[in-house]
Coordinates of C-alpha atoms in Angstrom, one line a residue:
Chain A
X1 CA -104.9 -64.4 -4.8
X2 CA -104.0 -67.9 -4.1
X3 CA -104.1 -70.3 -1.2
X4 CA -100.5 -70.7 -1.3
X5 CA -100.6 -66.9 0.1
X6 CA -102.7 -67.7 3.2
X7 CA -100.4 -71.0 4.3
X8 CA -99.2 -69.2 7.6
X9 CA -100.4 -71.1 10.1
X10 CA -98.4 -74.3 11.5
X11 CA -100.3 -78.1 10.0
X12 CA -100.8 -80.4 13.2
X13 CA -99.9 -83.8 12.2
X14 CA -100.4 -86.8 14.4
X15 CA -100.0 -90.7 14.2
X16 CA -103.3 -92.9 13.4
X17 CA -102.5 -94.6 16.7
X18 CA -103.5 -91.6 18.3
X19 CA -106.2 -92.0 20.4
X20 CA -109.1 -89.7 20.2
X21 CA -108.6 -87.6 23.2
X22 CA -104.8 -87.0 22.2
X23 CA -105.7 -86.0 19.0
X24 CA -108.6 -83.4 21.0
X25 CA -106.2 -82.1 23.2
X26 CA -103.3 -81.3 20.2
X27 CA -106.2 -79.3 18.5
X28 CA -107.2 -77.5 21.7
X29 CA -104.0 -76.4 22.4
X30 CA -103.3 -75.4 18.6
X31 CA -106.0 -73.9 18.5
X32 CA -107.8 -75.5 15.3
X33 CA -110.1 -78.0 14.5
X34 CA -108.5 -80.4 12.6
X35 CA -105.1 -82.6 12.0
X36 CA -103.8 -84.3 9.5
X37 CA -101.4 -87.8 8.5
X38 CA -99.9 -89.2 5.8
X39 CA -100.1 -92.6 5.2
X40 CA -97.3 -95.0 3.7
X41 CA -97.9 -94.2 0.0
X42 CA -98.0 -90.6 1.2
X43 CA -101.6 -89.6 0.8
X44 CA -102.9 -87.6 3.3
X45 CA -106.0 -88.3 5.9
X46 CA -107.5 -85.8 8.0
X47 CA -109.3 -86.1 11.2
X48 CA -111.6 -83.0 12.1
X49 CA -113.6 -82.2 15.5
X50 CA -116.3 -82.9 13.5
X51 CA -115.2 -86.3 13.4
X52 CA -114.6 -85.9 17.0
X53 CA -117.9 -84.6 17.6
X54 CA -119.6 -88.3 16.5
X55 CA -117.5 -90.5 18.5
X56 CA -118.7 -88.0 21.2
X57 CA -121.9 -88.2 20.1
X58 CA -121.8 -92.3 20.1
X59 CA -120.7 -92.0 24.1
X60 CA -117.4 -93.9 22.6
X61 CA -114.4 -94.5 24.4
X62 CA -112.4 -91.7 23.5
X63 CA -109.2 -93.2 25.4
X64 CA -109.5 -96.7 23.5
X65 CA -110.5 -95.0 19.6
X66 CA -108.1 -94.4 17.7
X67 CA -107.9 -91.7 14.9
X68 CA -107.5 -94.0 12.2
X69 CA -110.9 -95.1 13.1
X70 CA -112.5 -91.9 12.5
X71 CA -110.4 -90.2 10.0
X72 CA -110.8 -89.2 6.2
X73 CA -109.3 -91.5 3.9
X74 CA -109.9 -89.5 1.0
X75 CA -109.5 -86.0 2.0
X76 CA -109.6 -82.9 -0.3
X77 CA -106.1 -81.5 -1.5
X78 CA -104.5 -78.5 -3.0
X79 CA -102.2 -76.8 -4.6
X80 CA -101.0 -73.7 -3.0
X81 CA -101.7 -71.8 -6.7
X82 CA -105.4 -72.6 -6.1
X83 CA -107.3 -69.4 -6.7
X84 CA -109.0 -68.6 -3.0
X85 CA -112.4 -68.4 -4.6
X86 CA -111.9 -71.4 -6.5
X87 CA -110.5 -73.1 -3.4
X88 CA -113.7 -72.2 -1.4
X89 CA -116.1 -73.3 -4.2
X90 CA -115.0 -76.4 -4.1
X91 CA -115.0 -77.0 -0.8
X92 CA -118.6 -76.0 -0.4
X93 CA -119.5 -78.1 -3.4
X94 CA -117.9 -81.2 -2.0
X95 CA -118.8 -80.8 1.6
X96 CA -115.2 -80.3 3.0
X97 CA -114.1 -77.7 5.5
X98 CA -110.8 -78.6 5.6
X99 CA -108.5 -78.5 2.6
X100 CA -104.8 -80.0 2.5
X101 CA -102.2 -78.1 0.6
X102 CA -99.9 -79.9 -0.7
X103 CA -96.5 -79.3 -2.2
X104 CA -95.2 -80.5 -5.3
X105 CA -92.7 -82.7 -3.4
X106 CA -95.9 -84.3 -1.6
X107 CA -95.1 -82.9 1.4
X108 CA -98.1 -81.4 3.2
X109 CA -97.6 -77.0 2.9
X110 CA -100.5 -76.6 5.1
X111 CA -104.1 -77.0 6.4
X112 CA -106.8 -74.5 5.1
X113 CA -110.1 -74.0 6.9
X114 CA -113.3 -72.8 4.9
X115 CA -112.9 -70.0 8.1
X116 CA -109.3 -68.9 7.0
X117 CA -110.5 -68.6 3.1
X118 CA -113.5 -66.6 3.8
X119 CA -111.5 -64.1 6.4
X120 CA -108.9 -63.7 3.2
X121 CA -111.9 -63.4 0.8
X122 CA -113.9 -60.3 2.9
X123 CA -110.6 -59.1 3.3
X124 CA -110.7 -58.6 -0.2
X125 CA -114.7 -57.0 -0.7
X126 CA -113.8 -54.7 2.1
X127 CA -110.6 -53.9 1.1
X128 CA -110.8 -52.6 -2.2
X129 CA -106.9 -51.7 -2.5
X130 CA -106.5 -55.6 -2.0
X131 CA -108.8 -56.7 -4.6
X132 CA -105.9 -55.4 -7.7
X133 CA -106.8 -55.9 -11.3
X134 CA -108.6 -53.3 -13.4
X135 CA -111.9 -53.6 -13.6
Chain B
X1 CA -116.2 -47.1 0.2
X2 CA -117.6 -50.2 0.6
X3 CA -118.1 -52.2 -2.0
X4 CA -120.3 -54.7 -2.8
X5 CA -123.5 -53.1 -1.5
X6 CA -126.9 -52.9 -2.5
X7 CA -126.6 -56.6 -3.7
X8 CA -130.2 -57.9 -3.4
X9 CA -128.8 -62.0 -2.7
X10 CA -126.3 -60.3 0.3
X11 CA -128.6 -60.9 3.3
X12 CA -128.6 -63.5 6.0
X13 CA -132.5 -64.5 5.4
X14 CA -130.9 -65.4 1.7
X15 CA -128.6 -67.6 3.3
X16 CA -129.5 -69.0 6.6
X17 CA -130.7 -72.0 7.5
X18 CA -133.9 -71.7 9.2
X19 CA -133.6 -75.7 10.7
X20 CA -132.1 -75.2 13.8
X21 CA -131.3 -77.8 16.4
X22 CA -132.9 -76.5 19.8
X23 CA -132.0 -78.0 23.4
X24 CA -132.9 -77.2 26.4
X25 CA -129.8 -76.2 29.0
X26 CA -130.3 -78.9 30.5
X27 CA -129.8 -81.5 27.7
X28 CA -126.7 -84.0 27.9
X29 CA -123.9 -83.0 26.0
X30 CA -123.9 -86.4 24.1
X31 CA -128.0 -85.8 23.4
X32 CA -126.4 -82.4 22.0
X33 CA -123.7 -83.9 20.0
X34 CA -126.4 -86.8 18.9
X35 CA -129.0 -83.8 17.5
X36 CA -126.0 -82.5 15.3
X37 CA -124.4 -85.3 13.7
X38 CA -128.4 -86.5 12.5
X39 CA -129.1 -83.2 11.1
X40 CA -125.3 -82.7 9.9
X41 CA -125.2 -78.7 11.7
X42 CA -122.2 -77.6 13.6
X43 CA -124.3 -76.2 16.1
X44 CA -127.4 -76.5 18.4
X45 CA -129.4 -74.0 19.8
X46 CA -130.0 -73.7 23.5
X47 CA -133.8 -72.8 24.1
X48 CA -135.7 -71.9 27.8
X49 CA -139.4 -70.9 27.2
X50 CA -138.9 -69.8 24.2
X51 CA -135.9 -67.5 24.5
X52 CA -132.6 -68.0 23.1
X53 CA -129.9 -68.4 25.8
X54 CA -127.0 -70.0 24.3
X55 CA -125.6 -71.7 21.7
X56 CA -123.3 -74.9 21.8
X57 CA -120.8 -75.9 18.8
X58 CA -118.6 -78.6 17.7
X59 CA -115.8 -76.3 18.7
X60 CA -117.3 -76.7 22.1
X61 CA -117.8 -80.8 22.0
X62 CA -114.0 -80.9 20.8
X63 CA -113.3 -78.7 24.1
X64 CA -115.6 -80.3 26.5
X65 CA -113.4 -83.9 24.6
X66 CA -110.5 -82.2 25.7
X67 CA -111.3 -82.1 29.5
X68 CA -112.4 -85.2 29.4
X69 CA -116.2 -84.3 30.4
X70 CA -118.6 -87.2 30.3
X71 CA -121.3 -87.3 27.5
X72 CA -123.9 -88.3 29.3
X73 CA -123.6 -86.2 32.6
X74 CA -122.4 -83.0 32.0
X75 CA -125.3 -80.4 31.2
X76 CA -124.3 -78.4 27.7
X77 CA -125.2 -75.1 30.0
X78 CA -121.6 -75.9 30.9
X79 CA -120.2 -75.7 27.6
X80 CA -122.7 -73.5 25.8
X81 CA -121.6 -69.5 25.1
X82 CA -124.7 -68.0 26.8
X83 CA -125.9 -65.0 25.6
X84 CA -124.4 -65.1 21.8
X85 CA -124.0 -62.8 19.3
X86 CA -126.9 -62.9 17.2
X87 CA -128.2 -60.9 13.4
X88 CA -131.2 -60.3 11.8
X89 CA -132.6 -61.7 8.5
X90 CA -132.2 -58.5 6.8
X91 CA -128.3 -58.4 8.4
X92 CA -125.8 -57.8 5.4
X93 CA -123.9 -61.1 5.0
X94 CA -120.8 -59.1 4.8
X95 CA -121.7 -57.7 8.2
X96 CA -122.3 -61.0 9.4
X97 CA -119.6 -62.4 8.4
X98 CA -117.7 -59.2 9.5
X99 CA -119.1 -60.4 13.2
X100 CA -118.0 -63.9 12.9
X101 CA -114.2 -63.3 12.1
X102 CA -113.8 -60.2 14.4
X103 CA -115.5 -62.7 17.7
X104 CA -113.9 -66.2 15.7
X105 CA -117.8 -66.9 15.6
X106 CA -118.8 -70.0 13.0
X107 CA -122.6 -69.8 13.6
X108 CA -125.2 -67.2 14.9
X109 CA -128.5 -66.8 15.6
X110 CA -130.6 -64.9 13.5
X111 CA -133.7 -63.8 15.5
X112 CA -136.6 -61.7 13.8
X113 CA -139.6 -60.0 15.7
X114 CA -141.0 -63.4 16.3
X115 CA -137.9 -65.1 18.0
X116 CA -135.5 -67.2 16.4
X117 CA -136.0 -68.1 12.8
X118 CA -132.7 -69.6 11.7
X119 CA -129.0 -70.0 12.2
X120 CA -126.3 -68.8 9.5
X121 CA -122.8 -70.4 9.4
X122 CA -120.2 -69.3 8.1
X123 CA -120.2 -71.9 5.5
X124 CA -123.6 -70.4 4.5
X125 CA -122.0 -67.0 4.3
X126 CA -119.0 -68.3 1.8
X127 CA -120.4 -68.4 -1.4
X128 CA -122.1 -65.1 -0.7
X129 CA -118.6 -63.0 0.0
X130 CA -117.0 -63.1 -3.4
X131 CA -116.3 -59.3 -4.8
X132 CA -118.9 -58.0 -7.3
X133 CA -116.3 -58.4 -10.0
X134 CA -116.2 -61.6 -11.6
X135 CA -114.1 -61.0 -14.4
X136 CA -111.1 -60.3 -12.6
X137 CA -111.3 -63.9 -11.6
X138 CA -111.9 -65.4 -15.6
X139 CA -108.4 -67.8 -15.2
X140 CA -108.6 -70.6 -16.7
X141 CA -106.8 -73.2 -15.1
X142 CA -106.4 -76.9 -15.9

């Protein structure tokens, strides 16, 4: 199975200028826990409420930060025919929770949480008839 | 059928981590906040004599950002999920894991017969939820 399969949910995008409590509130009401923006060149950035959670922590002014100030530059991308496994391996060897898919056009297909690629990986131990191949 | 079972590495005790961050309920959210980013944890436990009562997340600072709560006055018993969902160490992972997606759970408590003895995350849990064949998955890609 790949992650291309799994891109159902709607990306949240939002300016750098943002301030921090904007970009809380978008991901509250969205329900998820990070959002992402492309830059000029096109390369995305990604701000997650873990990101979130140390300007917190730092008792900063979440109405004067800005996400550019607390987003990753350098964030992990995809393509959607990443294997699911593979996809989740290498999120957990790098660190990230948060994985960009991205199109071939360099548009961004979606936002995949290490949460949505282990739901779609149990579905698969539990669900033997999902799991396909011959082994 | 279940598959997958009898897999000696598939418990939570395997795959835990047994360095928690402990509050009181009467911390500041901020102090809470503070105790996770230094121990890089996405959650903190919320401890009275003893005895697990809650636990507080980053899904719950990212709230408590939201409403515009202040760091350093609002008590994380008002943000904390009291009474969590906890497993054992000899939970299944599978069956943890099962408990995290059904409740949209990223951490719980794992207390043994002495108390608390660790958190697992779902992160934890990832590597440990792959099917028990392998060789279905032998692409080679790039």
């Amino acid at each position: 199975m790949v992650i291309g399969e799994l891109l159902s949910r709607s990306v949240l995008t939002i300016g750098p200028a943002s301030t921090l409590r904007e970009a809380a509130r978008a991901m509250v009401a969205r329900r998820v826990g990070s959002a992402v923006m492309l830059n000029e060149e096109g390369h995305p950035a990604i701000i997650t409420e873990r990101d979130l959670m140390r300007a917190f922590a730092a008792d900063g002014d979440l109405d004067a930060l800005s996400v550019e100030d607390y987003m990753t530059r350098d964030a992990m991308t995809a393509s959607p025919s990443w294997d699911i496994i593979d996809a989740a391996e290498r999120m957990k060897e790098a660190g990230f929770r948060h994985l960009i898919v991205m199109n071939e056009t360099g548009t961004v297909a979606g936002v995949l949480s290490m949460r949505d690629l282990v739901g779609a990986l149990l579905d698969r131990v539990t669900d033997p008839a999902t799991t396909g191949g011959s082994s | 059928m279940t598959q997958g079972e009898g897999k000696p590495m598939d418990r939570v005790e395997d795959l835990m981590s047994p360095d928690v961050v402990k509050i009181p309920a009467s911390s500041m959210l901020d102090r809470a906040a503070q105790m996770m980013v230094e121990r890089r944890v996405g959650s903190a436990v919320i401890m009275e004599k003893e005895e697990l009562v809650g636990i507080v997340t980053e899904r719950d600072i990212l709230r408590a950002v939201a409403r515009a709560l202040i760091p350093w006055s609002t008590p994380v018993s008002e943000c904390m999920t009291p009474q969590p969902q906890t497993v054992t160490p000899a939970t299944k992972a599978a069956t943890a894991l099962s408990k995290m997606l059904s409740h949209g759970y990223r951490h719980l408590p794992v207390v043994g017969e002495e108390g608390l003895v660790g958190v697992v995350s779902l992160r934890d849990l990832a590597g440990s939820s792959q099917p028990s064949e392998p060789t279905e998955e032998t692409i080679t890609t790039g």
